[in-house]
Tab-separated table of N, CA and C in Angstrom:
chain	number	residue	atom	x	y	z
A	1	UNK	N	-15.030	-1.030	-1.735
A	1	UNK	CA	-14.900	0.317	-2.089
A	1	UNK	C	-13.373	0.684	-1.626
A	2	UNK	N	-12.839	1.387	-2.662
A	2	UNK	CA	-11.427	1.888	-2.471
A	2	UNK	C	-11.386	3.328	-2.289
A	3	UNK	N	-10.408	3.891	-1.690
A	3	UNK	CA	-10.064	5.308	-1.615
A	3	UNK	C	-8.620	5.403	-1.720
A	4	UNK	N	-8.194	6.375	-2.504
A	4	UNK	CA	-6.741	6.646	-2.753
A	4	UNK	C	-6.610	8.131	-2.795
A	5	UNK	N	-5.650	8.575	-2.130
A	5	UNK	CA	-5.328	10.024	-2.163
A	5	UNK	C	-3.688	10.367	-2.060
A	6	UNK	N	-3.413	11.375	-2.499
A	6	UNK	CA	-1.909	11.838	-2.450
A	6	UNK	C	-1.900	13.011	-1.442
A	7	UNK	N	-0.984	12.897	-0.536
A	7	UNK	CA	-0.783	13.976	0.331
A	7	UNK	C	0.792	14.440	0.100
A	8	UNK	N	0.828	15.685	-0.289
A	8	UNK	CA	2.210	16.175	-0.690
A	8	UNK	C	2.573	17.291	0.234
A	9	UNK	N	3.709	17.205	0.899
A	9	UNK	CA	4.181	18.217	1.832
A	9	UNK	C	4.778	19.229	1.126
A	10	UNK	N	4.337	20.573	1.396
A	10	UNK	CA	4.862	21.796	0.872
A	10	UNK	C	5.382	22.715	1.982
A	11	UNK	N	5.789	23.858	1.562
A	11	UNK	CA	6.239	24.806	2.583
A	11	UNK	C	5.063	25.339	3.344
A	12	UNK	N	3.939	25.278	2.755
A	12	UNK	CA	2.783	25.814	3.359
A	12	UNK	C	1.940	24.806	4.164
A	13	UNK	N	2.399	23.544	4.216
A	13	UNK	CA	1.716	22.315	4.905
A	13	UNK	C	1.398	21.257	3.881
A	14	UNK	N	0.483	20.486	4.087
A	14	UNK	CA	0.072	19.498	3.277
A	14	UNK	C	-1.036	19.808	2.261
A	15	UNK	N	-0.862	19.254	1.041
A	15	UNK	CA	-1.780	19.438	0.042
A	15	UNK	C	-2.318	18.051	-0.471
A	16	UNK	N	-3.631	17.899	-0.491
A	16	UNK	CA	-4.157	16.631	-0.665
A	16	UNK	C	-4.899	16.667	-2.205
A	17	UNK	N	-4.751	15.477	-2.813
A	17	UNK	CA	-5.533	15.448	-4.107
A	17	UNK	C	-5.971	13.964	-4.254
A	18	UNK	N	-7.164	13.885	-4.701
A	18	UNK	CA	-7.794	12.437	-4.926
A	18	UNK	C	-7.142	11.985	-6.131
A	19	UNK	N	-6.818	10.690	-6.133
A	19	UNK	CA	-6.090	10.092	-7.263
A	19	UNK	C	-6.902	8.800	-7.760
A	20	UNK	N	-6.792	8.762	-9.006
A	20	UNK	CA	-7.375	7.536	-9.730
A	20	UNK	C	-6.199	6.699	-10.110
A	21	UNK	N	-6.362	5.383	-9.675
A	21	UNK	CA	-5.241	4.372	-9.834
A	21	UNK	C	-5.652	3.398	-10.936
A	22	UNK	N	-6.708	3.589	-11.683
A	22	UNK	CA	-7.115	2.656	-12.698
A	22	UNK	C	-5.889	2.485	-13.741
A	23	UNK	N	-5.068	3.481	-14.029
A	23	UNK	CA	-4.221	3.530	-15.102
A	23	UNK	C	-2.752	3.126	-14.526
A	24	UNK	N	-2.715	2.956	-13.182
A	24	UNK	CA	-1.448	2.648	-12.523
A	24	UNK	C	-1.330	0.973	-12.526
A	25	UNK	N	-0.302	0.589	-13.193
A	25	UNK	CA	-0.098	-0.828	-13.380
A	25	UNK	C	1.101	-1.452	-12.412
A	26	UNK	N	1.950	-0.569	-12.111
A	26	UNK	CA	3.271	-1.008	-11.359
A	26	UNK	C	3.478	-0.082	-10.224
A	27	UNK	N	4.391	-0.470	-9.214
A	27	UNK	CA	4.836	0.394	-8.193
A	27	UNK	C	5.496	1.541	-8.776
A	28	UNK	N	6.246	1.374	-9.681
A	28	UNK	CA	7.041	2.377	-10.438
A	28	UNK	C	6.075	3.463	-10.860
A	29	UNK	N	4.870	3.023	-11.561
A	29	UNK	CA	3.912	3.940	-12.104
A	29	UNK	C	3.314	4.814	-10.875
A	30	UNK	N	3.129	4.279	-9.778
A	30	UNK	CA	2.625	4.787	-8.701
A	30	UNK	C	3.577	5.820	-8.105
A	31	UNK	N	4.884	5.539	-7.990
A	31	UNK	CA	5.869	6.470	-7.632
A	31	UNK	C	6.033	7.589	-8.397
A	32	UNK	N	5.957	7.331	-9.676
A	32	UNK	CA	5.930	8.588	-10.748
A	32	UNK	C	4.795	9.366	-10.576
A	33	UNK	N	3.470	8.944	-10.221
A	33	UNK	CA	2.396	9.593	-10.004
A	33	UNK	C	2.546	10.496	-8.905
A	34	UNK	N	3.214	9.887	-7.786
A	34	UNK	CA	3.405	10.656	-6.467
A	34	UNK	C	4.503	11.755	-6.826
A	35	UNK	N	5.509	11.501	-7.586
A	35	UNK	CA	6.620	12.526	-7.781
A	35	UNK	C	5.912	13.772	-8.590
A	36	UNK	N	5.053	13.369	-9.397
A	36	UNK	CA	4.297	14.491	-10.237
A	36	UNK	C	3.568	15.513	-9.323
A	37	UNK	N	3.082	14.948	-8.241
A	37	UNK	CA	2.417	15.807	-7.162
A	37	UNK	C	3.306	16.845	-6.393
A	38	UNK	N	4.551	16.585	-6.433
A	38	UNK	CA	5.503	17.570	-5.779
A	38	UNK	C	6.679	17.842	-6.587
A	39	UNK	N	6.523	18.907	-7.302
A	39	UNK	CA	7.770	19.218	-8.337
A	39	UNK	C	9.029	19.714	-7.511
A	40	UNK	N	8.827	20.039	-6.254
A	40	UNK	CA	10.027	20.316	-5.393
A	40	UNK	C	10.732	19.224	-4.780
A	41	UNK	N	10.156	17.936	-5.085
A	41	UNK	CA	10.858	16.775	-4.435
A	41	UNK	C	10.602	16.641	-3.046
A	42	UNK	N	9.458	17.182	-2.474
A	42	UNK	CA	9.187	16.990	-1.067
A	42	UNK	C	8.490	15.719	-0.993
A	43	UNK	N	8.268	15.388	0.351
A	43	UNK	CA	7.677	14.000	0.624
A	43	UNK	C	6.221	13.987	0.113
A	44	UNK	N	5.854	12.834	-0.469
A	44	UNK	CA	4.580	12.639	-0.966
A	44	UNK	C	4.160	11.285	-0.284
A	45	UNK	N	3.035	11.354	0.227
A	45	UNK	CA	2.354	9.923	0.790
A	45	UNK	C	1.164	9.600	-0.111
A	46	UNK	N	1.152	8.391	-0.678
A	46	UNK	CA	0.035	7.857	-1.198
A	46	UNK	C	-0.711	6.989	-0.283
A	47	UNK	N	-2.000	7.292	0.175
A	47	UNK	CA	-2.726	6.657	1.122
A	47	UNK	C	-3.870	5.872	0.334
A	48	UNK	N	-3.903	4.574	0.598
A	48	UNK	CA	-4.864	3.636	-0.153
A	48	UNK	C	-5.610	2.872	0.909
A	49	UNK	N	-6.917	2.747	0.969
A	49	UNK	CA	-7.686	1.981	1.762
A	49	UNK	C	-8.696	1.176	1.014
A	50	UNK	N	-8.960	-0.010	1.392
A	50	UNK	CA	-10.055	-0.766	1.121
A	50	UNK	C	-10.984	-0.821	2.300
A	51	UNK	N	-12.243	-0.518	2.147
A	51	UNK	CA	-13.048	-0.258	3.343
A	51	UNK	C	-13.079	-1.502	4.257
A	52	UNK	N	-12.660	-1.110	5.558
A	52	UNK	CA	-12.584	-2.061	6.616
A	52	UNK	C	-11.669	-3.395	6.340
A	53	UNK	N	-10.873	-3.525	5.352
A	53	UNK	CA	-10.218	-4.676	5.089
A	53	UNK	C	-8.557	-4.376	5.363
A	54	UNK	N	-8.189	-3.222	4.667
A	54	UNK	CA	-6.624	-2.991	4.744
A	54	UNK	C	-6.427	-1.561	4.369
A	55	UNK	N	-5.300	-1.043	4.717
A	55	UNK	CA	-4.797	0.265	4.269
A	55	UNK	C	-3.433	0.079	3.822
A	56	UNK	N	-2.899	0.961	2.961
A	56	UNK	CA	-1.399	1.045	2.688
A	56	UNK	C	-0.987	2.429	2.462
A	57	UNK	N	0.357	2.672	2.879
A	57	UNK	CA	0.918	3.880	2.763
A	57	UNK	C	2.226	3.778	1.852
A	58	UNK	N	2.263	4.549	0.982
A	58	UNK	CA	3.608	4.517	0.100
A	58	UNK	C	4.124	5.950	0.166
A	59	UNK	N	5.361	5.942	0.519
A	59	UNK	CA	6.069	7.208	0.853
A	59	UNK	C	7.127	7.496	-0.196
A	60	UNK	N	7.111	8.615	-0.890
A	60	UNK	CA	8.153	8.933	-1.957
A	60	UNK	C	8.764	10.282	-1.535
A	61	UNK	N	10.078	10.097	-1.371
A	61	UNK	CA	10.898	11.339	-1.032
A	61	UNK	C	11.782	11.567	-2.259
A	62	UNK	N	11.431	12.405	-3.136
A	62	UNK	CA	12.314	12.828	-4.292
A	62	UNK	C	12.600	11.591	-5.065
A	63	UNK	N	13.669	11.410	-5.434
A	63	UNK	CA	13.910	10.210	-6.358
A	63	UNK	C	14.360	8.910	-5.636
A	64	UNK	N	14.251	8.899	-4.388
A	64	UNK	CA	14.528	7.741	-3.542
A	64	UNK	C	13.406	6.559	-3.866
A	65	UNK	N	13.822	5.456	-3.784
A	65	UNK	CA	12.962	4.376	-3.850
A	65	UNK	C	11.694	4.588	-2.962
A	66	UNK	N	10.453	4.226	-3.357
A	66	UNK	CA	9.285	4.421	-2.486
A	66	UNK	C	9.320	3.272	-1.393
A	67	UNK	N	8.952	3.883	-0.209
A	67	UNK	CA	8.854	3.113	0.991
A	67	UNK	C	7.409	2.691	1.033
A	68	UNK	N	7.048	1.386	1.620
A	68	UNK	CA	5.712	0.841	1.671
A	68	UNK	C	5.409	0.331	2.959
A	69	UNK	N	4.063	0.455	3.469
A	69	UNK	CA	3.637	-0.297	4.509
A	69	UNK	C	2.097	-0.664	4.094
A	70	UNK	N	1.883	-2.006	4.488
A	70	UNK	CA	0.549	-2.569	4.141
A	70	UNK	C	0.006	-3.101	5.406
A	71	UNK	N	-1.111	-2.777	5.814
A	71	UNK	CA	-1.605	-3.183	7.140
A	71	UNK	C	-1.977	-4.744	7.368
A	72	UNK	N	-2.388	-5.331	6.137
A	72	UNK	CA	-2.791	-6.775	6.059
A	72	UNK	C	-2.437	-7.221	4.709
A	73	UNK	N	-1.253	-7.946	4.591
A	73	UNK	CA	-0.847	-8.348	3.232
A	73	UNK	C	-1.759	-9.323	2.680
A	74	UNK	N	-2.387	-10.354	3.265
A	74	UNK	CA	-3.338	-11.250	2.714
A	74	UNK	C	-4.517	-10.552	2.213
A	75	UNK	N	-5.054	-9.726	3.095
A	75	UNK	CA	-6.255	-8.952	2.491
A	75	UNK	C	-5.959	-8.061	1.374
A	76	UNK	N	-4.727	-7.425	1.368
A	76	UNK	CA	-4.276	-6.468	0.246
A	76	UNK	C	-4.018	-7.376	-1.037
A	77	UNK	N	-3.598	-8.654	-0.954
A	77	UNK	CA	-3.308	-9.524	-2.123
A	77	UNK	C	-4.609	-9.814	-2.855
A	78	UNK	N	-5.600	-9.640	-2.243
A	78	UNK	CA	-6.946	-10.011	-2.885
A	78	UNK	C	-7.522	-8.820	-3.592
A	79	UNK	N	-6.781	-7.705	-3.639
A	79	UNK	CA	-7.292	-6.584	-4.433
A	79	UNK	C	-6.348	-6.126	-5.315
A	80	UNK	N	-6.632	-5.533	-6.493
A	80	UNK	CA	-5.825	-5.000	-7.611
A	80	UNK	C	-4.778	-3.963	-7.045
A	81	UNK	N	-5.332	-3.051	-6.422
A	81	UNK	CA	-4.431	-2.097	-5.730
A	81	UNK	C	-3.382	-2.566	-4.848
A	82	UNK	N	-3.889	-3.523	-3.899
A	82	UNK	CA	-3.037	-4.123	-2.927
A	82	UNK	C	-1.890	-4.872	-3.728
A	83	UNK	N	-2.218	-5.540	-4.818
A	83	UNK	CA	-1.181	-6.229	-5.542
A	83	UNK	C	-0.020	-5.305	-6.109
A	84	UNK	N	-0.427	-4.078	-6.329
A	84	UNK	CA	0.672	-3.097	-6.711
A	84	UNK	C	1.756	-2.856	-5.674
A	85	UNK	N	1.265	-2.976	-4.419
A	85	UNK	CA	2.201	-2.660	-3.339
A	85	UNK	C	2.997	-3.892	-2.758
A	86	UNK	N	2.455	-5.062	-2.951
A	86	UNK	CA	3.006	-6.232	-2.463
A	86	UNK	C	4.144	-6.807	-3.468
A	87	UNK	N	5.349	-6.167	-3.340
A	87	UNK	CA	6.339	-6.654	-4.165
A	87	UNK	C	7.108	-7.842	-3.546
A	88	UNK	N	7.805	-8.544	-4.350
A	88	UNK	CA	8.513	-9.839	-3.990
A	88	UNK	C	9.514	-9.327	-2.722
A	89	UNK	N	10.068	-8.174	-2.807
A	89	UNK	CA	10.898	-7.744	-1.736
A	89	UNK	C	10.292	-7.454	-0.429
A	90	UNK	N	9.047	-6.857	-0.600
A	90	UNK	CA	8.342	-6.595	0.593
A	90	UNK	C	7.819	-7.819	1.214
A	91	UNK	N	7.555	-8.922	0.492
A	91	UNK	CA	7.195	-10.071	1.177
A	91	UNK	C	8.357	-10.991	1.539
A	92	UNK	N	9.519	-10.616	1.258
A	92	UNK	CA	10.620	-11.409	1.597
A	92	UNK	C	10.885	-12.603	0.696
A	93	UNK	N	10.489	-12.348	-0.473
A	93	UNK	CA	10.739	-13.348	-1.604
A	93	UNK	C	11.971	-12.985	-2.520
A	94	UNK	N	12.515	-13.974	-3.108
A	94	UNK	CA	13.498	-13.771	-4.051
A	94	UNK	C	12.810	-13.347	-5.517
A	95	UNK	N	13.159	-12.149	-5.861
A	95	UNK	CA	12.382	-11.656	-7.079
A	95	UNK	C	12.593	-12.452	-8.220
A	96	UNK	N	11.528	-12.854	-8.756
A	96	UNK	CA	11.567	-13.851	-10.088
A	96	UNK	C	11.594	-15.186	-9.674
A	97	UNK	N	11.708	-15.629	-8.406
A	97	UNK	CA	11.874	-16.937	-8.005
A	97	UNK	C	10.759	-17.747	-8.217
A	98	UNK	N	9.548	-17.128	-8.397
A	98	UNK	CA	8.289	-17.981	-8.485
A	98	UNK	C	8.060	-18.307	-9.922
A	99	UNK	N	8.742	-19.337	-10.373
A	99	UNK	CA	8.663	-19.747	-11.817
A	99	UNK	C	7.586	-20.711	-12.119
A	100	UNK	N	6.798	-21.093	-11.060
A	100	UNK	CA	5.714	-22.060	-11.180
A	100	UNK	C	5.187	-22.399	-9.843
A	101	UNK	N	4.248	-23.286	-9.902
A	101	UNK	CA	3.596	-23.666	-8.678
A	101	UNK	C	4.487	-24.430	-7.704
A	102	UNK	N	4.438	-24.224	-6.535
A	102	UNK	CA	5.267	-24.877	-5.517
A	102	UNK	C	4.439	-26.012	-5.113
A	103	UNK	N	4.647	-27.259	-5.548
A	103	UNK	CA	3.818	-28.340	-5.186
A	103	UNK	C	3.560	-28.652	-3.820
A	104	UNK	N	4.658	-28.353	-3.086
A	104	UNK	CA	4.588	-28.602	-1.482
A	104	UNK	C	3.625	-27.625	-0.775
A	105	UNK	N	3.455	-26.419	-1.427
A	105	UNK	CA	2.630	-25.377	-0.787
A	105	UNK	C	1.211	-25.272	-1.348
A	106	UNK	N	0.849	-26.146	-2.363
A	106	UNK	CA	-0.467	-26.085	-2.919
A	106	UNK	C	-1.607	-26.537	-1.947
A	107	UNK	N	-2.611	-25.752	-1.837
A	107	UNK	CA	-3.685	-26.111	-1.057
A	107	UNK	C	-4.693	-26.858	-1.818
A	108	UNK	N	-4.747	-28.076	-1.698
A	108	UNK	CA	-5.670	-28.950	-2.355
A	108	UNK	C	-6.954	-28.965	-1.831
A	109	UNK	N	-7.745	-27.860	-1.982
A	109	UNK	CA	-9.077	-27.783	-1.131
A	109	UNK	C	-10.220	-27.981	-2.122
A	110	UNK	N	-10.130	-28.610	-3.329
A	110	UNK	CA	-11.126	-28.846	-4.075
A	110	UNK	C	-11.458	-27.773	-5.085
A	111	UNK	N	-10.611	-26.649	-5.232
A	111	UNK	CA	-10.788	-25.679	-6.143
A	111	UNK	C	-10.944	-26.218	-7.714
A	112	UNK	N	-11.360	-25.417	-8.449
A	112	UNK	CA	-11.522	-25.748	-9.891
A	112	UNK	C	-10.021	-25.869	-10.479
A	113	UNK	N	-9.899	-26.814	-11.453
A	113	UNK	CA	-8.705	-27.138	-12.105
A	113	UNK	C	-8.202	-25.762	-12.564
A	114	UNK	N	-6.948	-25.538	-12.324
A	114	UNK	CA	-6.209	-24.224	-12.720
A	114	UNK	C	-6.404	-23.103	-11.850
A	115	UNK	N	-7.276	-23.105	-10.968
A	115	UNK	CA	-7.533	-21.935	-10.110
A	115	UNK	C	-6.376	-21.810	-9.075
A	116	UNK	N	-5.935	-22.771	-8.413
A	116	UNK	CA	-4.765	-22.727	-7.475
A	116	UNK	C	-3.556	-22.457	-8.162
A	117	UNK	N	-3.294	-23.026	-9.431
A	117	UNK	CA	-2.225	-22.799	-10.237
A	117	UNK	C	-2.054	-21.395	-10.634
A	118	UNK	N	-3.141	-20.769	-11.032
A	118	UNK	CA	-3.149	-19.397	-11.517
A	118	UNK	C	-2.726	-18.484	-10.331
A	119	UNK	N	-3.371	-18.673	-9.131
A	119	UNK	CA	-2.891	-18.081	-7.939
A	119	UNK	C	-1.434	-18.065	-7.626
A	120	UNK	N	-0.965	-19.326	-7.743
A	120	UNK	CA	0.490	-19.366	-7.416
A	120	UNK	C	1.368	-18.714	-8.439
A	121	UNK	N	0.966	-18.707	-9.691
A	121	UNK	CA	1.788	-17.989	-10.808
A	121	UNK	C	1.783	-16.624	-10.514
A	122	UNK	N	0.629	-15.981	-10.009
A	122	UNK	CA	0.671	-14.558	-9.783
A	122	UNK	C	1.270	-14.205	-8.410
A	123	UNK	N	1.891	-14.899	-7.791
A	123	UNK	CA	2.606	-14.570	-6.566
A	123	UNK	C	2.223	-15.296	-5.357
A	124	UNK	N	1.533	-16.349	-5.378
A	124	UNK	CA	1.088	-17.117	-4.384
A	124	UNK	C	-0.295	-16.929	-3.799
A	125	UNK	N	-0.868	-18.000	-3.301
A	125	UNK	CA	-2.186	-17.866	-2.644
A	125	UNK	C	-2.024	-17.175	-1.213
A	126	UNK	N	-3.215	-17.148	-0.557
A	126	UNK	CA	-3.266	-16.536	0.685
A	126	UNK	C	-2.302	-17.191	1.705
A	127	UNK	N	-1.864	-18.695	1.465
A	127	UNK	CA	-1.060	-19.230	2.406
A	127	UNK	C	0.469	-18.802	2.277
A	128	UNK	N	0.688	-18.047	1.155
A	128	UNK	CA	2.130	-17.590	0.954
A	128	UNK	C	2.293	-16.202	1.583
A	129	UNK	N	1.178	-15.528	1.826
A	129	UNK	CA	1.227	-14.080	2.366
A	129	UNK	C	0.557	-13.967	3.707
A	130	UNK	N	1.207	-13.389	4.612
A	130	UNK	CA	0.728	-13.252	6.060
A	130	UNK	C	-0.453	-12.425	6.165
A	131	UNK	N	-1.307	-12.841	7.265
A	131	UNK	CA	-2.437	-11.962	7.558
A	131	UNK	C	-1.994	-10.971	8.636
A	132	UNK	N	-1.042	-10.265	8.260
A	132	UNK	CA	-0.207	-9.273	9.263
A	132	UNK	C	0.309	-8.173	8.413
A	133	UNK	N	0.692	-7.050	9.180
A	133	UNK	CA	1.499	-5.916	8.433
A	133	UNK	C	2.713	-6.383	7.747
A	134	UNK	N	2.956	-5.699	6.598
A	134	UNK	CA	4.349	-5.958	6.000
A	134	UNK	C	4.891	-4.549	5.549
A	135	UNK	N	6.031	-4.529	5.309
A	135	UNK	CA	6.796	-3.274	4.872
A	135	UNK	C	7.492	-2.523	5.942
A	136	UNK	N	7.697	-1.287	5.625
A	136	UNK	CA	8.478	-0.354	6.569
A	136	UNK	C	7.553	0.322	7.572
A	137	UNK	N	7.594	-0.331	8.817
A	137	UNK	CA	6.596	0.059	9.866
A	137	UNK	C	7.061	1.555	10.553
A	138	UNK	N	8.284	1.893	10.141
A	138	UNK	CA	8.798	3.128	10.544
A	138	UNK	C	8.632	4.307	9.442
A	139	UNK	N	7.818	4.048	8.464
A	139	UNK	CA	7.640	4.808	7.391
A	139	UNK	C	7.207	6.341	7.731
A	140	UNK	N	6.386	6.457	8.882
A	140	UNK	CA	6.006	7.742	9.249
A	140	UNK	C	6.628	8.200	10.551
A	141	UNK	N	7.699	7.654	11.107
A	141	UNK	CA	8.259	8.076	12.301
A	141	UNK	C	8.717	9.467	12.440
A	142	UNK	N	9.276	10.055	11.373
A	142	UNK	CA	9.727	11.376	11.402
A	142	UNK	C	8.702	12.353	11.279
A	143	UNK	N	7.407	11.841	10.874
A	143	UNK	CA	6.176	12.713	10.845
A	143	UNK	C	5.303	12.666	12.039
A	144	UNK	N	5.668	11.750	12.917
A	144	UNK	CA	5.029	11.839	14.273
A	144	UNK	C	4.278	10.607	14.490
A	145	UNK	N	4.134	9.585	13.638
A	145	UNK	CA	3.566	8.364	13.867
A	145	UNK	C	4.493	7.298	14.081
A	146	UNK	N	4.835	6.738	15.159
A	146	UNK	CA	5.554	5.823	15.462
A	146	UNK	C	5.190	4.376	15.047
A	147	UNK	N	6.218	3.392	15.042
A	147	UNK	CA	5.771	2.093	14.519
A	147	UNK	C	4.530	1.440	15.311
A	148	UNK	N	4.653	1.574	16.613
A	148	UNK	CA	3.508	1.038	17.528
A	148	UNK	C	2.235	1.657	17.236
A	149	UNK	N	2.242	2.949	16.991
A	149	UNK	CA	0.899	3.547	16.732
A	149	UNK	C	0.478	3.089	15.249
A	150	UNK	N	1.305	2.959	14.273
A	150	UNK	CA	1.011	2.506	12.920
A	150	UNK	C	0.379	1.049	12.961
A	151	UNK	N	1.058	0.179	13.672
A	151	UNK	CA	0.553	-1.171	13.726
A	151	UNK	C	-0.733	-1.375	14.300
A	152	UNK	N	-1.103	-0.580	15.255
A	152	UNK	CA	-2.335	-0.728	15.937
A	152	UNK	C	-3.679	-0.061	15.292
A	153	UNK	N	-3.322	0.785	14.245
A	153	UNK	CA	-4.290	1.345	13.407
A	153	UNK	C	-5.319	0.310	12.848
A	154	UNK	N	-6.536	0.668	13.035
A	154	UNK	CA	-7.782	-0.164	12.416
A	154	UNK	C	-7.944	0.341	11.033
A	155	UNK	N	-8.121	-0.440	10.000
A	155	UNK	CA	-8.236	-0.198	8.647
A	155	UNK	C	-9.460	0.748	8.518
A	156	UNK	N	-10.499	0.767	9.368
A	156	UNK	CA	-11.612	1.418	9.201
A	156	UNK	C	-11.337	3.055	9.220
A	157	UNK	N	-10.493	3.417	10.203
A	157	UNK	CA	-10.198	4.907	10.380
A	157	UNK	C	-8.760	5.180	10.284
A	158	UNK	N	-7.937	4.353	9.721
A	158	UNK	CA	-6.520	4.618	9.743
A	158	UNK	C	-5.977	5.838	8.844
A	159	UNK	N	-6.554	6.093	7.737
A	159	UNK	CA	-6.048	7.244	6.939
A	159	UNK	C	-6.609	8.515	7.612
A	160	UNK	N	-7.668	8.517	8.342
A	160	UNK	CA	-8.158	9.743	9.030
A	160	UNK	C	-7.233	10.005	10.120
A	161	UNK	N	-6.799	8.981	10.805
A	161	UNK	CA	-5.933	9.065	11.982
A	161	UNK	C	-4.581	9.585	11.620
A	162	UNK	N	-4.099	9.014	10.491
A	162	UNK	CA	-2.707	9.505	9.879
A	162	UNK	C	-2.878	10.881	9.484
A	163	UNK	N	-3.900	11.171	8.888
A	163	UNK	CA	-3.955	12.612	8.446
A	163	UNK	C	-4.071	13.641	9.576
A	164	UNK	N	-4.822	13.302	10.581
A	164	UNK	CA	-4.983	14.053	11.842
A	164	UNK	C	-3.529	14.169	12.509
A	165	UNK	N	-2.734	13.170	12.612
A	165	UNK	CA	-1.391	13.326	13.223
A	165	UNK	C	-0.462	14.186	12.426
A	166	UNK	N	-0.660	14.108	11.012
A	166	UNK	CA	0.241	15.061	10.272
A	166	UNK	C	-0.404	16.598	10.223
A	167	UNK	N	-1.558	16.726	10.630
A	167	UNK	CA	-2.149	17.996	10.642
A	167	UNK	C	-2.780	18.286	9.315
A	168	UNK	N	-3.240	17.140	8.610
A	168	UNK	CA	-3.759	17.235	7.313
A	168	UNK	C	-5.121	16.621	7.133
A	169	UNK	N	-5.804	16.607	8.276
A	169	UNK	CA	-7.172	16.055	8.271
A	169	UNK	C	-8.135	16.720	7.401
A	170	UNK	N	-8.032	18.065	7.509
A	170	UNK	CA	-9.028	18.935	6.732
A	170	UNK	C	-8.787	18.778	5.232
A	171	UNK	N	-7.507	18.850	4.831
A	171	UNK	CA	-7.264	18.737	3.415
A	171	UNK	C	-7.620	17.338	2.812
A	172	UNK	N	-7.464	16.268	3.598
A	172	UNK	CA	-7.780	14.870	3.275
A	172	UNK	C	-9.144	14.855	3.089
A	173	UNK	N	-10.023	15.355	4.030
A	173	UNK	CA	-11.424	15.308	3.994
A	173	UNK	C	-12.024	16.008	2.797
A	174	UNK	N	-11.430	17.004	2.280
A	174	UNK	CA	-11.930	17.697	1.014
A	174	UNK	C	-11.859	16.884	-0.195
A	175	UNK	N	-11.080	15.844	-0.230
A	175	UNK	CA	-10.897	15.084	-1.351
A	175	UNK	C	-11.595	13.722	-1.178
A	176	UNK	N	-12.180	13.407	0.079
A	176	UNK	CA	-12.653	12.173	0.295
A	176	UNK	C	-14.079	12.012	-0.374
């Protein structure tokens, strides 16, 4: 089960809105959705969680490139919403360098013909992605959540903890 919400900072505090990500196909689409939530180009956070598996934070400040943090890259890679966030740059890969399967990295575990190849073509299997946080761990520093606090958050209650630290727990709970 997934949950996604937008938290937009305004002069009066944070405003939350539940968001549907079914029509979002790229990180650029997600950034545009976030920008629409704040016509004054204030900070917008996109909070995404998959129950007990991983969470992600995308921060959009005006027209700046989105900043991303994902709590567990390997878990996120197995979900459609996680794949939106796991860009080549975020994973430390050369953009477009994955032109086909890396024969040295293939996991020959007896999977069906084509299954491993398909995973490699889509950005690699679990072996290529760490079971650890990736992205900008200082994404919320100026909002009161430091790198250390962010890294130790449990996926189960991370979004609630983040919202509480921002003073936005009530508005987030209204859209949950």
